[in-house]
Short mmCIF file of C-alpha atoms and ligand atoms in Angstrom, two decimals:
data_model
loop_
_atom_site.label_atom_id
_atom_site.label_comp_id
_atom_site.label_asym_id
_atom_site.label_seq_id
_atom_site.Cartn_x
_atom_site.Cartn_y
_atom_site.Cartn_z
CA UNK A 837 -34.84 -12.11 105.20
CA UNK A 838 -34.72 -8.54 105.14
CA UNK A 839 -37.34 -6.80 102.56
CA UNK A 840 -36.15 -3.41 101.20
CA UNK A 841 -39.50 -1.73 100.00
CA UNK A 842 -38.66 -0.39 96.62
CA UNK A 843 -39.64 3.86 97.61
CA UNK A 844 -36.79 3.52 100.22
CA UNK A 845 -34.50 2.89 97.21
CA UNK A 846 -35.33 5.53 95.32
CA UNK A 847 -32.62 8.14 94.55
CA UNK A 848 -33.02 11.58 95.48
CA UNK A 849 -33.19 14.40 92.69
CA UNK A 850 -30.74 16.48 92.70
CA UNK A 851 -31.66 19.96 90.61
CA UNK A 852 -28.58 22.17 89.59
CA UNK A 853 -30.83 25.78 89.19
CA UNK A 854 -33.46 26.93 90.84
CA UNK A 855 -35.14 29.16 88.18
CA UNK A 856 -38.36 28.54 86.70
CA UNK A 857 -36.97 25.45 85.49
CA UNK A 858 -35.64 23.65 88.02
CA UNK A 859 -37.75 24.89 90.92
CA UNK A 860 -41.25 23.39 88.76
CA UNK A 861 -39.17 20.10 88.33
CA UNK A 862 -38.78 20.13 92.34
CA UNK A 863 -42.27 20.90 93.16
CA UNK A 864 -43.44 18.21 90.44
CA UNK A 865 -41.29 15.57 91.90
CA UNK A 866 -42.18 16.16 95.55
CA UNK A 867 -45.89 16.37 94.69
CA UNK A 868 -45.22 12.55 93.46
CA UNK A 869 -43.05 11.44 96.00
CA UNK A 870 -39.34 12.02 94.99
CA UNK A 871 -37.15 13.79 97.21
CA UNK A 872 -35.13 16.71 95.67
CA UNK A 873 -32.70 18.79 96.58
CA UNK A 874 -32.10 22.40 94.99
CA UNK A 875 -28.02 23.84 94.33
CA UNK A 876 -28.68 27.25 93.51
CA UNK A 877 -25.34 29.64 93.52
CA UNK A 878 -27.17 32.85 92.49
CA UNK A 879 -25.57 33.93 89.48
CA UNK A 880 -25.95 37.45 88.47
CA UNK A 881 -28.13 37.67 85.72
CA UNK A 882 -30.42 34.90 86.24
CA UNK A 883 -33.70 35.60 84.52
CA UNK A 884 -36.59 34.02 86.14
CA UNK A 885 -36.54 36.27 88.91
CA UNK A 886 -37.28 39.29 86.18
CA UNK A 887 -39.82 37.24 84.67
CA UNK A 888 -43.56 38.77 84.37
CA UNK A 889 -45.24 35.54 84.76
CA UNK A 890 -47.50 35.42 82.07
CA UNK A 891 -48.45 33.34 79.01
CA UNK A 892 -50.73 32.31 76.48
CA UNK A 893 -51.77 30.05 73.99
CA UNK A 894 -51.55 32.23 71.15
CA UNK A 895 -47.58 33.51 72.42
CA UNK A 896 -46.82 29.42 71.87
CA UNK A 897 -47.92 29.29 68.31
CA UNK A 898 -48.03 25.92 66.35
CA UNK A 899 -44.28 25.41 67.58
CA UNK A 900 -44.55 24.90 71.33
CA UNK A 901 -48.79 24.62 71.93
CA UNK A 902 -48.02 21.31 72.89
CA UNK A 903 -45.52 22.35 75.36
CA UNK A 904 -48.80 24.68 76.58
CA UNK A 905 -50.82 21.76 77.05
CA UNK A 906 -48.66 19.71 78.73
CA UNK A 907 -47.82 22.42 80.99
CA UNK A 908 -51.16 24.31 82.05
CA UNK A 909 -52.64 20.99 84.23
CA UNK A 910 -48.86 20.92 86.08
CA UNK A 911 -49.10 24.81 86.72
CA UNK A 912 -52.42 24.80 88.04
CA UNK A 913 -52.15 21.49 90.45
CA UNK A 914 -48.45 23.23 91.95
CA UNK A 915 -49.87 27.16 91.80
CA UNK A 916 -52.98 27.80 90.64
CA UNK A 917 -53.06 29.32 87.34
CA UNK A 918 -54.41 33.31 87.58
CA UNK A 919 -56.02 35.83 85.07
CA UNK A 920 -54.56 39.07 84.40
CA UNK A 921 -56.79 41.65 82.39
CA UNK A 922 -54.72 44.32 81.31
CA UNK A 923 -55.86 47.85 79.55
CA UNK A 924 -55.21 48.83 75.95
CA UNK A 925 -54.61 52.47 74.84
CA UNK A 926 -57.75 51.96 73.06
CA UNK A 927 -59.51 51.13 75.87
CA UNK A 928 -60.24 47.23 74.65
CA UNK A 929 -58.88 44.58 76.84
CA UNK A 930 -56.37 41.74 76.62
CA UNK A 931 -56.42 38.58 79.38
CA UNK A 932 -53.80 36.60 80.20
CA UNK A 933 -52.64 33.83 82.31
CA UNK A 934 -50.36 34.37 84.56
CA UNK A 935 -48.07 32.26 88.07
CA UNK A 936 -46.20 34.89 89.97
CA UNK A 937 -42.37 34.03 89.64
CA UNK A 938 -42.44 34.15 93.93
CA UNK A 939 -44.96 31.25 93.89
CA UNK A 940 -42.44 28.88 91.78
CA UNK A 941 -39.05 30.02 93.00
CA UNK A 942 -37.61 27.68 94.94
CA UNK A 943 -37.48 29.08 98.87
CA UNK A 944 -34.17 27.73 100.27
CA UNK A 945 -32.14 26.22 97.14
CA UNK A 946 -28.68 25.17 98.63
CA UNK A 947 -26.38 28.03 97.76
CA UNK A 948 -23.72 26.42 96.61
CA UNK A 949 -21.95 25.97 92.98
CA UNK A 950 -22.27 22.56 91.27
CA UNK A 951 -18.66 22.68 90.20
CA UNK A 952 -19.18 19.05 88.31
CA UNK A 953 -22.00 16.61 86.92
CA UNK A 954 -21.70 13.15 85.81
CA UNK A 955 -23.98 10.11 85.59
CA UNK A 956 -26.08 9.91 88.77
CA UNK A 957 -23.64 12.31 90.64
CA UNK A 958 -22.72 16.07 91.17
CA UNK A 959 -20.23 17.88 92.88
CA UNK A 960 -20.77 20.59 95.25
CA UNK A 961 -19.17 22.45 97.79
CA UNK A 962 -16.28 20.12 97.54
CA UNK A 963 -18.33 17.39 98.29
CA UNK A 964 -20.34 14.42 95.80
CA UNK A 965 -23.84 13.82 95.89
CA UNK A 966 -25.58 10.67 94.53
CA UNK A 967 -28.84 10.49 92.78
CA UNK A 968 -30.81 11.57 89.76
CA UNK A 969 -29.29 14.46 87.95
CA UNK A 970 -31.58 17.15 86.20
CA UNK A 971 -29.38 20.53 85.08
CA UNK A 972 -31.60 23.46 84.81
CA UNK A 973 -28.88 26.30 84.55
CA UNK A 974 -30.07 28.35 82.17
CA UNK A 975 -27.60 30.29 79.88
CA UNK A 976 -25.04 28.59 82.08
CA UNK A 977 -25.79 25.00 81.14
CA UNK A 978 -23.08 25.06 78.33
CA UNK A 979 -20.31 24.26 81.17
CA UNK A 980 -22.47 20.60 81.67
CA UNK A 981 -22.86 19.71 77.55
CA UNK A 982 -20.46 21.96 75.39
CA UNK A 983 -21.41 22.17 71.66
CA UNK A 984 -25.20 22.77 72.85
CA UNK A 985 -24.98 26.74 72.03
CA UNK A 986 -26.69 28.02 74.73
CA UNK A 987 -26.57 31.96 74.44
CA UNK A 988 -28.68 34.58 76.24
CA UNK A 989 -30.54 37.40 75.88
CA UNK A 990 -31.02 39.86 78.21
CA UNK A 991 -33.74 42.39 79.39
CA UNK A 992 -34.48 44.00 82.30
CA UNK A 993 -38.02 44.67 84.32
CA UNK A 994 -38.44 46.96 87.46
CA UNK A 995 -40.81 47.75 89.77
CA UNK A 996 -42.36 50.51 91.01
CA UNK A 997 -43.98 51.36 94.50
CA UNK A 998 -47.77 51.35 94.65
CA UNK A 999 -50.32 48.65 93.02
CA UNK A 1000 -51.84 50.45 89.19
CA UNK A 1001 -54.04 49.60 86.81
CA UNK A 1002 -52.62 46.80 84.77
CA UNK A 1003 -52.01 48.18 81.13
CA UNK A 1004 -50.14 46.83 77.86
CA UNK A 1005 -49.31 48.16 74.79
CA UNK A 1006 -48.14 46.38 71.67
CA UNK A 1007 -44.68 47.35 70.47
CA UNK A 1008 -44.48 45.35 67.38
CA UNK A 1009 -45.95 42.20 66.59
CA UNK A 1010 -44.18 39.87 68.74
CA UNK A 1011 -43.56 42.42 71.29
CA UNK A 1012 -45.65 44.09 74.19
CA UNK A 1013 -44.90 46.20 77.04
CA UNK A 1014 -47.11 45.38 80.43
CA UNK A 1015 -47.64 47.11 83.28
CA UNK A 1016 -49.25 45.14 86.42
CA UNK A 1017 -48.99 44.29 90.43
CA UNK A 1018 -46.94 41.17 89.60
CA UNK A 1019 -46.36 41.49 93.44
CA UNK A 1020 -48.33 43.16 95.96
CA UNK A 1021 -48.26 46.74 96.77
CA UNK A 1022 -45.82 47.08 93.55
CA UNK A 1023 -46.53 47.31 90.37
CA UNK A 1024 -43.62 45.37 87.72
CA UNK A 1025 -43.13 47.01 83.93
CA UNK A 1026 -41.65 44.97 81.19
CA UNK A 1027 -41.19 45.89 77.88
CA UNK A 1028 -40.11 42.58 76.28
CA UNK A 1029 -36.56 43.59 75.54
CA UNK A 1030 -34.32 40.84 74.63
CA UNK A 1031 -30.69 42.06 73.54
CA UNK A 1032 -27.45 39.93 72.63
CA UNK A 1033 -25.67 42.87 73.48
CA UNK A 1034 -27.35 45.12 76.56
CA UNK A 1035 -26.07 48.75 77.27
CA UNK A 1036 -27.64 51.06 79.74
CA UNK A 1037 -29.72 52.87 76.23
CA UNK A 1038 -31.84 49.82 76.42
CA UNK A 1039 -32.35 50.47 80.19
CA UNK A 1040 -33.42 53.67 79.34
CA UNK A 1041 -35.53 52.83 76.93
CA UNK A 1042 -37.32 50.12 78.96
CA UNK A 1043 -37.80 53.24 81.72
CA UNK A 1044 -39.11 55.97 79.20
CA UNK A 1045 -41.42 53.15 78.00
CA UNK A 1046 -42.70 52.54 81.38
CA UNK A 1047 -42.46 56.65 82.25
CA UNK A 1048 -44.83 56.74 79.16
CA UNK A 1049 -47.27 54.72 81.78
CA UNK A 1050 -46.77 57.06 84.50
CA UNK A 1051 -44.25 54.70 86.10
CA UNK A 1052 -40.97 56.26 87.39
CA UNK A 1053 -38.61 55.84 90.20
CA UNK A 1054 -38.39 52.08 90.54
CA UNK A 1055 -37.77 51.27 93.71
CA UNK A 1056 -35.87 47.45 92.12
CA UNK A 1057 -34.38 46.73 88.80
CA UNK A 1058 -34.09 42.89 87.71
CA UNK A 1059 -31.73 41.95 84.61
CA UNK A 1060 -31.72 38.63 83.58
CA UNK A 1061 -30.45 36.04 80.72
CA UNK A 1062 -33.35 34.37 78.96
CA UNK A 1063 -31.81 31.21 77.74
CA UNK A 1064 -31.81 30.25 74.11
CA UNK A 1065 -31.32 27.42 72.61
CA UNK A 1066 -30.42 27.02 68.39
CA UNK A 1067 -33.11 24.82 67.01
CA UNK A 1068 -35.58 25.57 69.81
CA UNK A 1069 -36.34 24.79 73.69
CA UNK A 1070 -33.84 21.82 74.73
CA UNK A 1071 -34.45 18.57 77.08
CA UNK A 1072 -31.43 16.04 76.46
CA UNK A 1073 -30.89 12.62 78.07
CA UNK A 1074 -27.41 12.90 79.15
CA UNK A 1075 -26.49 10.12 80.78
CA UNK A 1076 -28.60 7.12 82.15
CA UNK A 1077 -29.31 9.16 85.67
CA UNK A 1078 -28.79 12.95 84.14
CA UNK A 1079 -31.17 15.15 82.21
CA UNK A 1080 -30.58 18.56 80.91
CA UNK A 1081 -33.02 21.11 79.86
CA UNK A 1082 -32.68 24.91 78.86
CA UNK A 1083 -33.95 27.25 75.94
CA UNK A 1084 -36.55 28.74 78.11
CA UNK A 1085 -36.37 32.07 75.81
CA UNK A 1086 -39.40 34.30 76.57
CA UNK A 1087 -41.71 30.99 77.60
CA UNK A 1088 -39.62 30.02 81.08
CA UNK A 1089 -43.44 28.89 82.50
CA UNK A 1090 -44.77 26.65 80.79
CA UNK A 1091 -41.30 25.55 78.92
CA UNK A 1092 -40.19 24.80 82.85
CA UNK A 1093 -43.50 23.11 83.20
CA UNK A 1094 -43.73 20.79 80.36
CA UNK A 1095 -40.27 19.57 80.86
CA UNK A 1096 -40.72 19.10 84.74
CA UNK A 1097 -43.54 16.84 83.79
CA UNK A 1098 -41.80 15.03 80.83
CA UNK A 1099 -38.88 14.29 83.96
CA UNK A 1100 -41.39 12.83 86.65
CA UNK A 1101 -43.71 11.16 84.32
CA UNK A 1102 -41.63 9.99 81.46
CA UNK A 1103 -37.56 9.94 82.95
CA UNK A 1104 -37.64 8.99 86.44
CA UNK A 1105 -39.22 5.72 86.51
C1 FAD B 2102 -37.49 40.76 81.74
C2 FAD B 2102 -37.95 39.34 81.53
C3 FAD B 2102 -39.30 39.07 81.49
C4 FAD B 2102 -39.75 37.75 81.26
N1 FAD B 2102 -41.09 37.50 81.27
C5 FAD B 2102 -41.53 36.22 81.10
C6 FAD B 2102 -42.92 35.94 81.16
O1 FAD B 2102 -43.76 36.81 81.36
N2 FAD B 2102 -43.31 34.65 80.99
C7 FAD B 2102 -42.42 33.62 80.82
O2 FAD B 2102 -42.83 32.47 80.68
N3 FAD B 2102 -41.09 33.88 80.75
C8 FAD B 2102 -40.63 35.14 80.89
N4 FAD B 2102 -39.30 35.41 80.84
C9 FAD B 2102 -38.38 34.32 80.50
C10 FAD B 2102 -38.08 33.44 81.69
O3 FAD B 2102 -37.67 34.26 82.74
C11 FAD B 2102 -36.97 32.41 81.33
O4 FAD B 2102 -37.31 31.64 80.21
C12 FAD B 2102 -36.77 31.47 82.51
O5 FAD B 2102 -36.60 32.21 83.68
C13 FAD B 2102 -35.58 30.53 82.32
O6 FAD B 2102 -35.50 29.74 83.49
P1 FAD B 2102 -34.26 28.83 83.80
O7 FAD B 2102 -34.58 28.15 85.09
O8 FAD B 2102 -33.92 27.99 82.63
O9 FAD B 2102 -33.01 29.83 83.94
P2 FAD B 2102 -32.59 30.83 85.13
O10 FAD B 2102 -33.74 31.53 85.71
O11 FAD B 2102 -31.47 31.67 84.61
O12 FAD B 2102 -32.06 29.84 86.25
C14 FAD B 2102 -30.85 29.16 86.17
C15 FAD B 2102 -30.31 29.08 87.60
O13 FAD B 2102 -29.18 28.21 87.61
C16 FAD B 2102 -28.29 28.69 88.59
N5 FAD B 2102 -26.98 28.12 88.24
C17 FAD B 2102 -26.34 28.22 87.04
N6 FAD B 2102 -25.20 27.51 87.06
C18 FAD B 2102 -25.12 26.96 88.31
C19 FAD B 2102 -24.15 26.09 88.94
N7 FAD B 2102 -23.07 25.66 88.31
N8 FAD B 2102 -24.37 25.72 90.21
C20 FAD B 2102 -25.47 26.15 90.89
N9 FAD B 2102 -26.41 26.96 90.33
C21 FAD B 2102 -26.24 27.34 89.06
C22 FAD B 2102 -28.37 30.21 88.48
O14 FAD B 2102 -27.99 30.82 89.69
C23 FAD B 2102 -29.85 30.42 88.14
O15 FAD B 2102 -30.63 30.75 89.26
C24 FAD B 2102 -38.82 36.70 81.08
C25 FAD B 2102 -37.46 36.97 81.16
C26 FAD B 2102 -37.01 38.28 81.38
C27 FAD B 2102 -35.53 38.54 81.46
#
């Protein structure tokens, strides 16, 4: 009699995204033995690839600590979680953590669109694939579960030649501006701007906000969709082989990490 051994059977995850989200939920897999494959079509206004990075406990907040948590051991076993200090205009100091986007991103995603998702399946590039299912398309994972209310809201970050001191400055209470070599020999400005509606005024505002730090003439703009979700950060069951998750908002890290580990440890067993 022929013996199948039981890792031989098991499916291969198939990721539709490769943001923040998705890419953690491929790392977390492989690093536990489950194959998975990344469809990424590069949509134009993606956000994790404007994302700063960082987080802290106190940005949670009673709401999603336990997301924080459950994320920070994933983070530092795929990346290695790093410190930031960054410079008040008072000259006081503010730390925080921080996993360059470049670390997480997904390499070589497939670039194709996932035109179709079902239970176990998805449909790309005119052809079906077979497996586990997680959908991690951001403000585009309406298309997959309608009614869910996905919406996004958009901000842009840019970069500017030359590594500078890092610096922040608070802009009102839940909002901060940083400055910092998110990437070396650059240094990436953010002012936390997240619009419903984005015209070019709030680009300019984001680059007299960063002029006010002595940054100007980026030499790269990123614009992306943070995903929201009504109700809070979503993870839904969809089918018996097909998880969704989305509502990243301004917490794409850890969010991306605590659902990636609530997958592999909890869903695919
Ligand atoms: C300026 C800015 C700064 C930010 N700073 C921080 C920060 O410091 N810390 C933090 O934690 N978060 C930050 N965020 C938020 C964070 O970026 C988001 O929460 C996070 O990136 C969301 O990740 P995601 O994977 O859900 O979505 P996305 O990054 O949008 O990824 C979804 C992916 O799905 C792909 N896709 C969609 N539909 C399909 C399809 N049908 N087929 C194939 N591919 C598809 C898209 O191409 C896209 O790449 C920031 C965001 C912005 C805009």
């Amino acid at each position: 009699m022929h013996i199948v051994k039981s890792e031989q059977l098991m499916p291969t995850l198939l990721i539709v995204g490769g943001g923040l989200f998705g890419s953690q939920a491929a790392a977390y897999a492989r690093r536990n033995g489950i194959e998975a494959l990344v469809f990424d079509a590069a949509m134009t206004g993606a956000a994790s690839p404007a994302s700063a990075g960082l987080f802290k406990e106190e940005w949670a907040g009673k709401k999603l600590c336990e997301h924080f948590h459950y994320a920070l051991p994933v983070l530092d076993l795929l990346y290695g979680v790093g410190q930031i200090s960054l410079r008040r205009d008072d000259d006081s100091r503010e730390s925080l953590l921080f996993v360059p986007p470049r670390l997480i991103l997904e390499p070589s995603p497939i670039r194709e669109l996932v035109t179709s998702v079902g239970d176990g399946w998805i449909e790309a590039g005119g052809r079906r694939h077979e497996g586990w299912v997680y959908v991690a398309a951001g403000v585009w994972c309406e298309q997959f579960l309608a009614g869910i209310g996905v919406y996004g809201k958009a901000g842009a970050s840019f970069a500017f030649q030359g590594e500078r001191e890092g610096r922040t400055r608070q802009l009102t209470r839940s909002r901060q501006a940083v400055a910092f070599v998110r990437d070396p020999g650059t240094t990436y400005f953010s002012d936390g701007a997240a619009e419903r509606e984005y015209t070019q005024e709030h680009d300019q505002q984001t680059l007299n906000r960063a002029a006010e730090m002595g940054l100007t003439n980026p030499i790269e703009r990123y614009c992306g969709y943070r995903p929201y979700t009504p109700g809070g950060p979503l993870f839904h069951k969809l089918a018996s082989r097909t998880w969704l998750a989305t509502g990243g908002r301004k917490m794409g890290t850890i969010l991306g990490a605590s659902y990636a580990r609530r997958l592999v440890e909890k869903e695919l067993r």
